[in-house]
Structures are given as C-alpha cells and as structure tokens.
Short mmCIF file of C-alpha atoms in Angstrom, two decimals:
data_model
loop_
_atom_site.label_atom_id
_atom_site.label_comp_id
_atom_site.label_asym_id
_atom_site.label_seq_id
_atom_site.Cartn_x
_atom_site.Cartn_y
_atom_site.Cartn_z
CA UNK A 9 -29.93 -15.18 26.79
CA UNK A 10 -30.57 -14.66 23.09
CA UNK A 11 -29.12 -17.04 20.52
CA UNK A 12 -25.86 -15.88 18.96
CA UNK A 13 -26.52 -17.68 15.66
CA UNK A 14 -28.13 -16.06 12.62
CA UNK A 15 -29.20 -18.32 9.74
CA UNK A 16 -30.24 -18.17 6.10
CA UNK A 17 -31.93 -15.06 4.74
CA UNK A 18 -31.40 -13.17 8.00
CA UNK A 19 -27.63 -13.73 7.69
CA UNK A 20 -27.62 -12.69 4.02
CA UNK A 21 -29.69 -9.61 4.80
CA UNK A 22 -27.21 -8.54 7.49
CA UNK A 23 -24.30 -8.94 5.06
CA UNK A 24 -26.14 -7.03 2.35
CA UNK A 25 -26.89 -4.23 4.82
CA UNK A 26 -23.18 -4.12 5.64
CA UNK A 27 -22.03 -3.74 2.06
CA UNK A 28 -24.80 -1.23 1.32
CA UNK A 29 -23.66 0.85 4.29
CA UNK A 30 -20.05 0.70 3.09
CA UNK A 31 -20.92 1.33 -0.57
CA UNK A 32 -23.10 4.35 0.17
CA UNK A 33 -20.31 5.80 2.31
CA UNK A 34 -17.64 5.71 -0.41
CA UNK A 35 -19.72 6.23 -3.57
CA UNK A 36 -19.19 9.99 -3.60
CA UNK A 37 -15.38 9.66 -3.52
CA UNK A 38 -15.12 8.27 -7.06
CA UNK A 39 -13.97 10.54 -9.87
CA UNK A 40 -12.23 13.92 -10.27
CA UNK A 41 -15.26 15.74 -8.83
CA UNK A 42 -15.07 13.42 -5.85
CA UNK A 43 -16.42 14.46 -2.49
CA UNK A 44 -14.64 13.79 0.79
CA UNK A 45 -15.81 12.03 3.94
CA UNK A 46 -15.45 13.67 7.34
CA UNK A 47 -14.65 11.14 10.06
CA UNK A 48 -14.76 11.93 13.76
CA UNK A 49 -12.29 10.01 15.93
CA UNK A 50 -12.90 9.99 19.65
CA UNK A 51 -10.34 12.18 21.40
CA UNK A 52 -8.84 13.40 18.11
CA UNK A 53 -9.62 16.08 15.51
CA UNK A 54 -11.87 14.94 12.63
CA UNK A 55 -10.18 13.58 9.49
CA UNK A 56 -11.03 14.56 5.92
CA UNK A 57 -10.79 11.36 3.87
CA UNK A 58 -11.26 10.17 0.31
CA UNK A 59 -9.33 6.92 0.76
CA UNK A 60 -11.59 3.89 0.57
CA UNK A 61 -9.71 1.71 3.05
CA UNK A 62 -9.61 4.37 5.76
CA UNK A 63 -13.27 5.19 5.26
CA UNK A 64 -14.23 1.51 5.51
CA UNK A 65 -12.06 1.19 8.63
CA UNK A 66 -14.07 3.97 10.29
CA UNK A 67 -17.57 2.56 9.66
CA UNK A 68 -19.44 1.02 12.58
CA UNK A 69 -22.91 -0.47 12.97
CA UNK A 70 -24.95 -0.93 16.14
CA UNK A 71 -26.14 -4.26 14.71
CA UNK A 72 -23.50 -6.92 15.57
CA UNK A 73 -24.41 -9.04 12.54
CA UNK A 74 -24.01 -6.08 10.19
CA UNK A 75 -20.70 -5.25 11.88
CA UNK A 76 -19.47 -8.75 11.04
CA UNK A 77 -20.10 -8.00 7.36
CA UNK A 78 -18.28 -4.67 7.64
CA UNK A 79 -15.28 -6.38 9.23
CA UNK A 80 -15.25 -9.00 6.47
CA UNK A 81 -15.38 -6.31 3.81
CA UNK A 82 -12.64 -4.32 5.55
CA UNK A 83 -10.28 -7.30 5.46
CA UNK A 84 -10.75 -7.88 1.73
CA UNK A 85 -10.55 -4.14 0.98
CA UNK A 86 -7.25 -3.97 2.86
CA UNK A 87 -5.91 -6.85 0.77
CA UNK A 88 -6.89 -4.95 -2.39
CA UNK A 89 -5.12 -1.87 -1.05
CA UNK A 90 -1.97 -3.86 -0.28
CA UNK A 91 -2.01 -5.43 -3.74
CA UNK A 92 -2.11 -2.19 -5.71
CA UNK A 93 -2.40 0.74 -3.30
CA UNK A 94 -5.60 2.11 -4.85
CA UNK A 95 -8.95 1.14 -6.33
CA UNK A 96 -10.81 0.31 -3.11
CA UNK A 97 -13.80 2.48 -4.00
CA UNK A 98 -14.20 0.81 -7.39
CA UNK A 99 -13.96 -2.61 -5.74
CA UNK A 100 -16.62 -1.59 -3.22
CA UNK A 101 -19.10 -0.43 -5.83
CA UNK A 102 -18.70 -3.53 -8.00
CA UNK A 103 -18.99 -5.79 -4.95
CA UNK A 104 -22.14 -3.98 -3.86
CA UNK A 105 -23.70 -4.47 -7.30
CA UNK A 106 -22.80 -8.16 -7.33
CA UNK A 107 -24.12 -8.80 -3.81
CA UNK A 108 -27.41 -7.08 -4.58
CA UNK A 109 -27.83 -9.42 -7.55
CA UNK A 110 -27.00 -12.45 -5.44
CA UNK A 111 -29.18 -11.65 -2.44
CA UNK A 112 -31.89 -14.16 -3.37
CA UNK A 113 -29.61 -16.75 -4.98
CA UNK A 114 -31.17 -20.22 -5.00
CA UNK A 115 -27.94 -22.02 -5.92
CA UNK A 116 -25.04 -20.17 -4.23
CA UNK A 117 -22.39 -22.85 -4.92
CA UNK A 118 -23.04 -22.87 -8.67
CA UNK A 119 -23.25 -19.08 -8.76
CA UNK A 120 -19.93 -18.76 -6.90
CA UNK A 121 -18.17 -21.05 -9.37
CA UNK A 122 -19.77 -19.23 -12.29
CA UNK A 123 -18.52 -15.94 -10.89
CA UNK A 124 -14.94 -17.26 -10.93
CA UNK A 125 -15.27 -18.14 -14.63
CA UNK A 126 -16.71 -14.72 -15.47
CA UNK A 127 -13.87 -13.04 -13.58
CA UNK A 128 -11.27 -15.06 -15.47
CA UNK A 129 -12.75 -14.01 -18.82
CA UNK A 130 -12.91 -10.35 -17.78
CA UNK A 131 -9.31 -10.28 -16.53
CA UNK A 132 -8.04 -11.85 -19.75
CA UNK A 133 -9.82 -9.17 -21.78
CA UNK A 134 -8.48 -6.37 -19.58
CA UNK A 135 -4.95 -7.69 -20.04
CA UNK A 136 -5.49 -7.62 -23.81
CA UNK A 137 -6.65 -4.00 -23.64
CA UNK A 138 -3.67 -2.90 -21.53
CA UNK A 139 -0.94 -0.82 -23.16
CA UNK A 140 2.61 -0.20 -21.83
CA UNK A 141 3.66 3.26 -20.71
CA UNK A 142 5.96 5.00 -23.17
CA UNK A 143 8.96 5.93 -21.00
CA UNK A 144 10.71 7.39 -24.08
CA UNK A 145 8.11 10.14 -24.22
CA UNK A 146 9.96 13.20 -22.91
CA UNK A 147 6.75 14.74 -21.60
CA UNK A 148 5.51 11.46 -20.07
CA UNK A 149 1.91 12.42 -20.77
CA UNK A 150 0.59 9.00 -19.78
CA UNK A 151 2.28 9.01 -16.39
CA UNK A 152 1.16 12.53 -15.65
CA UNK A 153 -2.41 11.55 -16.51
CA UNK A 154 -2.29 8.57 -14.13
CA UNK A 155 -0.66 10.53 -11.29
CA UNK A 156 -3.01 13.49 -11.67
CA UNK A 157 -6.18 11.37 -11.58
CA UNK A 158 -4.94 9.27 -8.64
CA UNK A 159 -4.19 12.52 -6.77
CA UNK A 160 -7.87 13.48 -7.16
CA UNK A 161 -7.26 15.53 -10.30
CA UNK A 162 -4.52 17.66 -8.74
CA UNK A 163 -2.31 18.58 -11.70
CA UNK A 164 0.47 20.05 -9.56
CA UNK A 165 0.83 16.81 -7.64
CA UNK A 166 0.60 14.85 -10.90
CA UNK A 167 3.50 16.81 -12.40
CA UNK A 168 5.53 16.54 -9.18
CA UNK A 169 5.16 12.75 -8.96
CA UNK A 170 5.85 12.28 -12.68
CA UNK A 171 9.05 14.34 -12.46
CA UNK A 172 10.14 12.34 -9.43
CA UNK A 173 9.68 8.95 -11.11
CA UNK A 174 11.43 10.26 -14.22
CA UNK A 175 14.46 10.80 -11.97
CA UNK A 176 14.40 7.74 -9.69
CA UNK A 177 12.75 5.21 -12.04
CA UNK A 178 10.00 2.69 -11.34
CA UNK A 179 12.12 0.77 -8.84
CA UNK A 180 13.11 3.87 -6.89
CA UNK A 181 12.04 4.04 -3.26
CA UNK A 182 9.65 6.79 -2.14
CA UNK A 183 9.25 8.15 1.37
CA UNK A 184 6.49 10.56 2.47
CA UNK A 185 7.24 13.15 5.15
CA UNK A 186 5.54 16.20 6.62
CA UNK A 187 7.27 19.25 5.17
CA UNK A 188 7.98 22.63 6.70
CA UNK A 189 6.67 24.53 3.67
CA UNK A 190 3.08 25.21 2.61
CA UNK A 191 3.57 23.34 -0.65
CA UNK A 192 4.71 19.83 -1.63
CA UNK A 193 8.18 19.19 -2.98
CA UNK A 194 10.63 16.29 -3.29
CA UNK A 195 14.34 15.60 -3.21
CA UNK A 196 16.63 12.64 -3.80
CA UNK A 197 18.03 11.09 -0.61
CA UNK A 198 20.18 8.08 0.26
CA UNK A 199 18.64 4.91 1.61
CA UNK A 200 18.12 1.24 1.01
CA UNK A 201 15.62 -1.62 1.16
CA UNK A 202 16.43 -4.93 2.78
CA UNK A 203 14.33 -8.10 2.43
CA UNK A 204 13.69 -8.33 6.18
CA UNK A 205 10.21 -7.85 7.66
CA UNK A 206 9.35 -7.20 11.28
CA UNK A 207 9.79 -10.13 13.66
CA UNK A 208 6.19 -9.75 14.86
CA UNK A 209 3.20 -7.79 13.51
CA UNK A 210 2.50 -6.80 17.13
CA UNK A 211 5.27 -4.23 16.68
CA UNK A 212 3.35 -2.36 13.96
CA UNK A 213 2.13 1.14 14.73
CA UNK A 214 -0.11 1.91 11.72
CA UNK A 215 -3.28 0.45 10.24
CA UNK A 216 -1.20 -0.49 7.19
CA UNK A 217 0.46 -3.18 9.30
CA UNK A 218 3.80 -1.38 9.25
CA UNK A 219 6.22 0.09 11.76
CA UNK A 220 6.80 3.64 10.53
CA UNK A 221 8.96 6.05 12.51
CA UNK A 222 11.02 9.18 11.99
CA UNK A 223 14.47 9.67 13.49
CA UNK A 224 14.98 6.10 14.77
CA UNK A 225 17.99 4.78 16.69
CA UNK A 226 19.60 1.52 15.52
CA UNK A 227 21.32 -1.14 17.57
CA UNK A 228 23.08 -3.68 15.31
CA UNK A 229 24.26 -7.02 16.64
CA UNK A 230 25.32 -10.38 15.26
CA UNK A 231 24.00 -11.99 18.40
CA UNK A 232 21.03 -14.33 18.74
CA UNK A 233 19.12 -12.49 21.47
CA UNK A 234 17.39 -14.79 23.95
CA UNK A 235 17.70 -12.87 27.23
CA UNK A 236 15.58 -9.71 27.53
CA UNK A 237 18.09 -8.23 29.99
CA UNK A 238 20.59 -7.98 27.11
CA UNK A 239 18.26 -5.50 25.43
CA UNK A 240 17.63 -3.36 28.51
CA UNK A 241 20.59 -0.95 28.11
CA UNK A 242 19.69 -0.14 24.49
CA UNK A 243 15.99 0.29 25.32
CA UNK A 244 16.87 2.64 28.20
CA UNK A 245 18.97 4.80 25.87
CA UNK A 246 16.06 5.02 23.38
CA UNK A 247 13.58 5.92 26.12
CA UNK A 248 15.88 8.58 27.59
CA UNK A 249 16.29 10.16 24.15
CA UNK A 250 12.60 9.87 23.29
CA UNK A 251 13.39 8.02 20.06
CA UNK A 252 12.16 4.73 18.57
CA UNK A 253 14.62 1.85 18.60
CA UNK A 254 15.24 -0.55 15.70
CA UNK A 255 16.94 -3.78 16.77
CA UNK A 256 18.83 -5.42 13.90
CA UNK A 257 20.05 -8.85 14.89
CA UNK A 258 20.94 -12.34 13.72
CA UNK A 259 17.81 -13.57 15.52
CA UNK A 260 15.63 -12.85 18.55
CA UNK A 261 13.51 -15.48 20.26
CA UNK A 262 12.24 -16.94 23.48
CA UNK A 263 11.81 -14.73 26.54
CA UNK A 264 13.60 -11.83 24.85
CA UNK A 265 11.05 -11.72 22.02
CA UNK A 266 7.96 -12.25 24.18
CA UNK A 267 9.03 -9.59 26.71
CA UNK A 268 9.90 -7.12 23.95
CA UNK A 269 6.46 -7.59 22.35
CA UNK A 270 4.77 -7.18 25.75
CA UNK A 271 6.61 -3.90 26.37
CA UNK A 272 5.81 -2.60 22.88
CA UNK A 273 2.12 -3.47 23.14
CA UNK A 274 1.98 -2.00 26.64
CA UNK A 275 3.43 1.29 25.42
CA UNK A 276 6.52 1.03 27.62
CA UNK A 277 8.93 1.12 24.65
CA UNK A 278 8.69 2.15 21.00
CA UNK A 279 10.71 -0.51 19.23
CA UNK A 280 10.83 -2.98 16.37
CA UNK A 281 13.14 -5.93 15.73
CA UNK A 282 14.24 -7.24 12.33
CA UNK A 283 16.39 -10.24 11.50
CA UNK A 284 19.19 -9.68 9.02
CA UNK A 285 18.85 -11.82 5.83
CA UNK A 286 20.45 -15.24 6.39
CA UNK A 287 22.12 -15.32 2.98
CA UNK A 288 25.32 -13.28 2.97
CA UNK A 289 24.54 -12.01 6.46
CA UNK A 290 28.05 -10.57 7.01
CA UNK A 291 27.71 -8.39 3.91
CA UNK A 292 24.25 -7.23 4.97
CA UNK A 293 25.55 -6.26 8.42
CA UNK A 294 28.42 -4.30 6.88
CA UNK A 295 26.23 -2.50 4.35
CA UNK A 296 23.55 -1.59 6.88
CA UNK A 297 26.18 -0.36 9.30
CA UNK A 298 27.65 1.87 6.59
CA UNK A 299 24.17 3.25 5.88
CA UNK A 300 23.04 4.11 9.42
CA UNK A 301 26.35 4.33 11.31
CA UNK A 302 27.03 3.20 14.87
CA UNK A 303 28.87 -0.05 15.50
CA UNK A 304 28.28 -3.76 15.10
CA UNK A 305 28.09 -5.74 18.35
CA UNK A 306 29.42 -9.30 18.42
CA UNK A 307 28.53 -12.35 20.54
CA UNK A 308 30.78 -14.31 22.88
CA UNK A 309 33.38 -11.59 23.21
CA UNK A 310 33.83 -9.78 26.52
CA UNK A 311 32.62 -6.22 26.36
CA UNK A 312 31.38 -6.43 22.78
CA UNK A 313 27.77 -7.59 23.29
CA UNK A 314 24.74 -5.30 23.21
CA UNK A 315 24.44 -5.54 26.99
CA UNK A 316 27.33 -3.02 26.99
CA UNK A 317 25.57 -0.49 24.75
CA UNK A 318 25.76 3.05 26.14
CA UNK A 319 24.75 6.46 24.85
CA UNK A 320 27.14 9.06 23.56
CA UNK A 321 29.89 6.77 22.29
CA UNK A 322 28.81 6.29 18.69
CA UNK A 323 27.39 2.84 19.35
CA UNK A 324 23.93 3.58 17.98
CA UNK A 325 23.09 4.20 14.34
CA UNK A 326 20.43 6.63 13.14
CA UNK A 327 18.34 7.44 10.09
CA UNK A 328 15.84 9.96 8.88
CA UNK A 329 13.00 7.45 8.68
CA UNK A 330 12.21 3.73 8.66
CA UNK A 331 9.26 1.74 7.33
CA UNK A 332 9.20 -1.92 8.35
CA UNK A 333 6.59 -3.99 6.52
CA UNK A 334 5.51 -7.61 6.28
CA UNK A 335 7.99 -8.31 3.45
CA UNK A 336 10.84 -5.81 3.70
CA UNK A 337 12.31 -2.78 5.45
CA UNK A 338 12.94 0.60 3.85
CA UNK A 339 15.51 2.84 5.51
CA UNK A 340 15.77 6.51 4.56
CA UNK A 341 19.21 7.63 5.66
CA UNK A 342 19.03 11.19 4.36
CA UNK A 343 22.17 12.81 3.02
CA UNK A 344 25.08 10.48 2.32
CA UNK A 345 27.51 10.31 5.22
CA UNK A 346 31.27 10.19 4.76
CA UNK A 347 31.20 6.60 6.02
CA UNK A 348 28.72 5.57 3.36
CA UNK A 349 30.63 7.36 0.61
CA UNK A 350 33.83 5.60 1.67
CA UNK A 351 32.04 2.24 1.82
CA UNK A 352 30.68 2.71 -1.71
CA UNK A 353 34.16 3.57 -3.01
CA UNK A 354 35.50 0.42 -1.37
CA UNK A 355 32.80 -1.71 -2.99
CA UNK A 356 33.59 -0.22 -6.40
CA UNK A 357 37.25 -1.07 -5.96
CA UNK A 358 36.39 -4.63 -4.88
CA UNK A 359 34.22 -5.06 -7.98
CA UNK A 360 37.02 -3.88 -10.26
CA UNK A 361 39.50 -6.33 -8.75
CA UNK A 362 37.08 -9.27 -8.56
CA UNK A 363 38.49 -12.33 -10.34
CA UNK A 364 35.15 -14.02 -11.09
CA UNK A 365 32.09 -12.54 -12.87
CA UNK A 366 29.75 -13.98 -10.24
CA UNK A 367 31.67 -12.30 -7.41
CA UNK A 368 31.80 -9.03 -9.34
CA UNK A 369 28.04 -9.07 -9.92
CA UNK A 370 27.44 -9.79 -6.25
CA UNK A 371 29.52 -6.79 -5.17
CA UNK A 372 27.86 -4.52 -7.74
CA UNK A 373 24.47 -5.61 -6.39
CA UNK A 374 25.54 -4.50 -2.91
CA UNK A 375 26.71 -1.17 -4.34
CA UNK A 376 23.40 -0.71 -6.18
CA UNK A 377 21.19 -1.35 -3.16
CA UNK A 378 23.11 1.25 -1.14
CA UNK A 379 23.15 3.84 -3.88
CA UNK A 380 19.68 3.05 -5.19
CA UNK A 381 17.51 5.97 -6.13
CA UNK A 382 15.29 7.13 -3.31
CA UNK A 383 13.18 10.24 -2.97
CA UNK A 384 11.46 11.94 -0.07
CA UNK A 385 8.24 13.80 -0.83
CA UNK A 386 7.61 16.55 1.71
CA UNK A 387 3.88 17.12 2.21
CA UNK A 388 2.93 20.74 2.74
CA UNK A 389 -0.27 22.45 3.82
CA UNK A 390 -1.79 25.18 5.98
CA UNK A 391 -3.19 22.84 8.63
CA UNK A 392 -2.67 19.35 10.02
CA UNK A 393 -5.99 18.21 8.51
CA UNK A 394 -4.96 19.48 5.06
CA UNK A 395 -1.57 17.77 5.31
CA UNK A 396 -3.20 14.45 6.23
CA UNK A 397 -5.66 14.69 3.32
CA UNK A 398 -2.88 15.63 0.86
CA UNK A 399 -0.69 12.79 2.12
CA UNK A 400 -3.44 10.28 1.33
CA UNK A 401 -3.75 11.57 -2.23
CA UNK A 402 0.01 11.59 -2.76
CA UNK A 403 0.28 8.03 -1.44
CA UNK A 404 -2.43 6.86 -3.87
CA UNK A 405 -0.79 8.68 -6.76
CA UNK A 406 2.68 7.28 -6.04
CA UNK A 407 1.34 3.71 -5.94
CA UNK A 408 -0.72 4.19 -9.10
CA UNK A 409 2.15 5.75 -11.06
CA UNK A 410 4.60 3.01 -10.10
CA UNK A 411 2.13 0.31 -11.17
CA UNK A 412 1.47 2.11 -14.45
CA UNK A 413 5.17 2.07 -15.27
CA UNK A 414 5.50 -1.62 -14.41
CA UNK A 415 2.28 -3.13 -15.79
CA UNK A 416 0.77 -0.66 -18.23
CA UNK A 417 -2.43 1.37 -18.36
CA UNK A 418 -6.06 1.13 -19.39
CA UNK A 419 -8.43 3.80 -20.63
CA UNK A 420 -10.03 5.27 -17.52
CA UNK A 421 -13.34 6.85 -16.71
CA UNK A 422 -14.83 3.38 -16.26
CA UNK A 423 -14.43 2.77 -20.01
CA UNK A 424 -12.31 -0.40 -19.81
CA UNK A 425 -14.68 -2.17 -17.41
CA UNK A 426 -17.67 -0.97 -19.42
CA UNK A 427 -16.00 -2.21 -22.61
CA UNK A 428 -15.38 -5.66 -21.09
CA UNK A 429 -18.99 -5.75 -19.89
CA UNK A 430 -20.17 -5.84 -23.48
CA UNK A 431 -18.77 -9.38 -23.75
CA UNK A 432 -21.65 -10.62 -21.64
CA UNK A 433 -25.38 -10.96 -22.47
CA UNK A 434 -27.67 -7.98 -21.96
CA UNK A 435 -29.35 -9.39 -18.84
CA UNK A 436 -26.18 -10.83 -17.26
CA UNK A 437 -25.66 -9.70 -13.64
CA UNK A 438 -21.87 -9.48 -14.16
CA UNK A 439 -22.36 -7.06 -17.04
CA UNK A 440 -24.43 -4.79 -14.79
CA UNK A 441 -21.76 -4.86 -12.07
CA UNK A 442 -18.92 -4.03 -14.47
CA UNK A 443 -20.86 -1.01 -15.72
CA UNK A 444 -21.34 0.32 -12.18
CA UNK A 445 -18.20 2.52 -12.00
CA UNK A 446 -19.16 4.41 -15.16
CA UNK A 447 -22.75 4.84 -13.98
CA UNK A 448 -21.43 6.18 -10.68
CA UNK A 449 -19.11 8.64 -12.40
CA UNK A 450 -22.04 10.01 -14.38
CA UNK A 451 -24.14 10.27 -11.23
CA UNK A 452 -21.26 12.10 -9.52
CA UNK A 453 -21.52 14.84 -12.14
CA UNK A 454 -19.29 13.55 -14.90
CA UNK A 455 -21.80 14.19 -17.67
CA UNK A 456 -24.25 12.28 -19.83
CA UNK A 457 -23.37 9.84 -22.60
CA UNK A 458 -25.73 10.12 -25.61
CA UNK A 459 -27.29 6.93 -26.90
CA UNK A 460 -25.80 5.51 -30.06
CA UNK A 461 -22.19 6.53 -29.41
CA UNK A 462 -19.81 3.63 -30.04
CA UNK A 463 -17.94 2.42 -26.98
CA UNK A 464 -15.22 1.08 -29.24
CA UNK A 465 -14.22 4.59 -30.36
CA UNK A 466 -15.28 6.92 -27.55
CA UNK A 467 -14.93 7.23 -23.83
CA UNK A 468 -16.17 9.70 -21.24
CA UNK A 469 -13.37 12.05 -20.17
CA UNK A 470 -14.14 12.38 -16.48
CA UNK A 471 -12.12 15.58 -16.24
CA UNK A 472 -13.99 17.45 -18.98
CA UNK A 473 -17.30 15.50 -18.86
CA UNK A 474 -17.07 15.19 -22.65
CA UNK A 475 -16.83 12.28 -25.07
CA UNK A 476 -13.38 11.84 -26.58
CA UNK A 477 -11.71 9.31 -28.84
CA UNK A 478 -10.32 6.27 -27.07
CA UNK A 479 -7.20 6.39 -29.24
CA UNK A 480 -6.28 9.75 -27.71
CA UNK A 481 -7.36 9.02 -24.14
CA UNK A 482 -5.96 11.34 -21.49
CA UNK A 483 -7.75 9.68 -18.57
CA UNK A 484 -5.83 6.49 -17.73
CA UNK A 485 -5.86 3.93 -14.94
CA UNK A 486 -3.05 1.51 -14.03
CA UNK A 487 -3.96 -1.95 -15.32
CA UNK A 488 -3.02 -3.56 -12.01
CA UNK A 489 -5.39 -1.30 -10.06
CA UNK A 490 -8.37 -2.08 -12.32
CA UNK A 491 -7.74 -5.84 -12.27
CA UNK A 492 -7.07 -6.00 -8.51
CA UNK A 493 -10.22 -3.97 -7.83
CA UNK A 494 -12.27 -6.42 -9.86
CA UNK A 495 -10.67 -9.44 -8.15
CA UNK A 496 -11.33 -7.94 -4.71
CA UNK A 497 -14.96 -7.25 -5.61
CA UNK A 498 -15.54 -10.80 -6.79
CA UNK A 499 -13.78 -12.16 -3.70
CA UNK A 500 -16.15 -10.22 -1.45
CA UNK A 501 -19.21 -11.29 -3.44
CA UNK A 502 -18.21 -14.98 -3.34
CA UNK A 503 -17.57 -14.85 0.41
CA UNK A 504 -20.97 -13.31 1.06
CA UNK A 505 -22.69 -15.58 -1.43
CA UNK A 506 -21.36 -18.70 0.30
CA UNK A 507 -22.22 -17.47 3.81
CA UNK A 508 -25.34 -19.03 5.29
CA UNK A 509 -24.72 -18.56 9.00
CA UNK A 510 -23.27 -15.82 11.22
CA UNK A 511 -22.15 -16.70 14.75
CA UNK A 512 -21.56 -13.80 17.13
CA UNK A 513 -19.04 -14.55 19.86
CA UNK A 514 -18.46 -11.02 21.18
CA UNK A 515 -20.27 -9.21 23.95
#
C-alpha cells in the first residue's frame, strides 16, 4: 500500500498544479469579449458557462493530490461568490499569480504575514478610490454600466436590471424565474423576507447551499415538532400533489428532525423546515399566514394540530417561489391576495391608533416587510441551454448592481487594481499579481496600451478597446466585488503558502 502523505515541494507542486488548472480554465471568461466554457455533466445535456464558481465546481483531476487543491480553491471561491455574487474569475487569476510567486518560498510564515499587510494597504487605497453611485441621475448611467458589464456586456439586460432597481430600490428583493417568452422581462410582485434560515443544510437542493423551489405548499404551526408521525399527513399531501413542502414551525427537533432529513436526503420527500423568529413570533406567524394563506395550526388543542392536516380544506398555504438560505428566507407570493390586502389595511389602522411611537414603528415595520418591493425577472431564450446561460449572467448582474448602489463603484477594466499596484516597488510580487487582471484583459483582445500613457488620467475601456479619461469612465465595477475578489485571492494564496503536507484519506 502506497503512503497517503505528500510532503514539502511535492505538496506545493500539487497545489500549484491545481490552481494552474483552475486559472487556465477560467482565464478566457474575463472581459466583455469573454469566451464561455462548455461543461459536460454525466447523464445531462452540456452546460454553457461563464460563471467562475460553476466552472471551478466542474473541474476534476485524476491526481488525488491535485484534486485536494481544487477542492480547497472551490471552497474559497464559493465564499467569495457568497460575499459579493461576482468576481470569482478575477480572484482566481490574482491567486494564481500570487501562488506562482510563492512556489519556492523559503520563509512561508513571514511571507504569509507580509501578504496580510500588503492586502490591508491595497484595500484601504481601493476604498479611497471608490465613489458612490449617483441615484439622483435620471439616466442612472453608472448603474447601467455596472449591470451591462456584469451581464457580459449585454446592454439590453443592463437596461432591464437598471430599470428594475430604479423601481424597487437597492433593498428590493429579486427573484429569477424561467419565462414563457423568448426575451427577458420583469414585473413587481408581492413577497417578503424573514430572518429564518433552513433548519439543516441537508435540506438544500442547489450548489448555492439554498433550498429553491417553485410552487411550494406551506404548513404553518405553532407547535414544537418532535414526533415524525405528526408530519406524515402533511408530507403525504405534498407527495400526492407533486409539490415541495415548506414546514414553518416554532421548532423541530429530535426524531422528527432526523427522520425528516433522512427522507429528504433519500429523495422520498421534497421538503424544508424553517423556525419562525423567536422575537415577536405571534406577529411573524400572522404576517406569514396572510402572505401565503392556509391556516395556522396550534398545539395542545384537540383537532388543531398538524397531525390533522388534510388536502382540499384550505389548510395549506402556497406561493409562487421560495428561496431558503443560510441566513434568511425569501418568499415570492405573486399577486397580492385579498387576504393580504385586508391584512395590510388592518396593520395601517393599528399603526394610526397606536398610542406609543415604539408600538407604531413596530407595526409599520411589519407593514413594510409585507409590502416591500419585490420583482421577478423572467428569463427567456430559444433553448434550455440558452436560458441557463442567460440566468447566470442576470444573476451576476443583479448582485453587482445591488452592491454598486450600496457600496459605490471603482473604475473598471482592471484600472483600479493596476492603479493600486503602483504603490508597491517595481519588483514586488504583489504588484505583479494586482496587474494580472488588466494583462489578461489585453490578452483576451481588449487592445494594447501605449507606453508613456499616465495611469492617473487614462484607463482602458474594455468595451471599445480604447484609452479614455478616468474622470469620464463608463466601465465600472462594484467596489465590494473588487475588494472581495482581492481578499479571496490572498486567502487562497496564504492557505497554499502555509501548506506543507497533504494527507489523502479517500479511496
């Protein structure tokens, strides 16, 4: 039996091979002239991708040690994606440049600490360069620029997403759906977000670690569910109707939780459980019930528990879509029901008659979260593959636009990172890494920058492949995306720099 331990330079070489494999796979997806990656999934049609996280998630190596490095990179890339929704390709390229510099490091501990200091200086400079988005601009040129670039230079999608955010605002909720038309469009719908995550990540059904389902059924109970048999009637109704079930409860634990997870993982049921927020739980139950309909089941009362749930008697709620994440749950209810309209009127009346400002504010908050702006974007296309590819670009653009509104923008085209790189000495490895995105854009056909042009005044417009004045930049990146990409890259480099041994425990 061969040893399962790889030491020293052999371990570093395996990690470097991993990041080189990943970097070379995504390098062509950067920029408006970006290429796509075709990924074959066993038993499924091939996918056309330009999303860094999904590409990284599809890469495999026959070398187990290299695969360890790929898995490590995938985890950090996913964290970068969750932090800002975009920028994985940039993070990959910077990380690759850093790791190549560090491959023969003689003092990894000192280098790792030095890298943290360099990152801190770079982030501070990027924050100084950042400018807020002018939401008073009727044309919202900055937002359209961000959305268009994030959508892979698709101006129609850029305009669509900009118009949507102009209507729903930065805090508005956005839901993506497959449309029935050949083009993309959006509309305002009713819905809400509650600060309740899934009870267990084992209930997730996407690689984003979320439970995402269309047309779910809801069973709402104030009970603490401990007996799995109590859930059986509701699960049977969901299975018979071929619909996912969302269990909203005071709590679920013990045998009930373990058996539910086992049935979900085993594919017997399609379900997810969420606990209602403990603070003001009665109000949350009422508001959610008004949003999705159905009835609220109560404990310790004969005939009122969920064990008595039956189909066809209005006991189950429903919605257009639900997305349950690790921090919160977004429910898209669709058009406002009469019950919801009546509930909102009642809340308004309660707020008007409230005798204390605190109570009034509390009621208005409930009203706001039920009438909050929400939009559904319907993704169109001529084929399933086209719809999937468009959905990825729309998702990136929505995340980028929201972050731009909240945290400002930086001049794009790699200019901001290149500008910050000039803080460091000519032969500094960090300087070389920060300049990598701009070099890659040029190599991907963005044009050539003549020597002697001042980086203070000019940047490379990646859409026109021409030099333009920084003051009038029309290629912009969300500040959060740029900073999170850089942080993710440094995180990967430090992890690989500090690794001296790989132990393989798999087959």
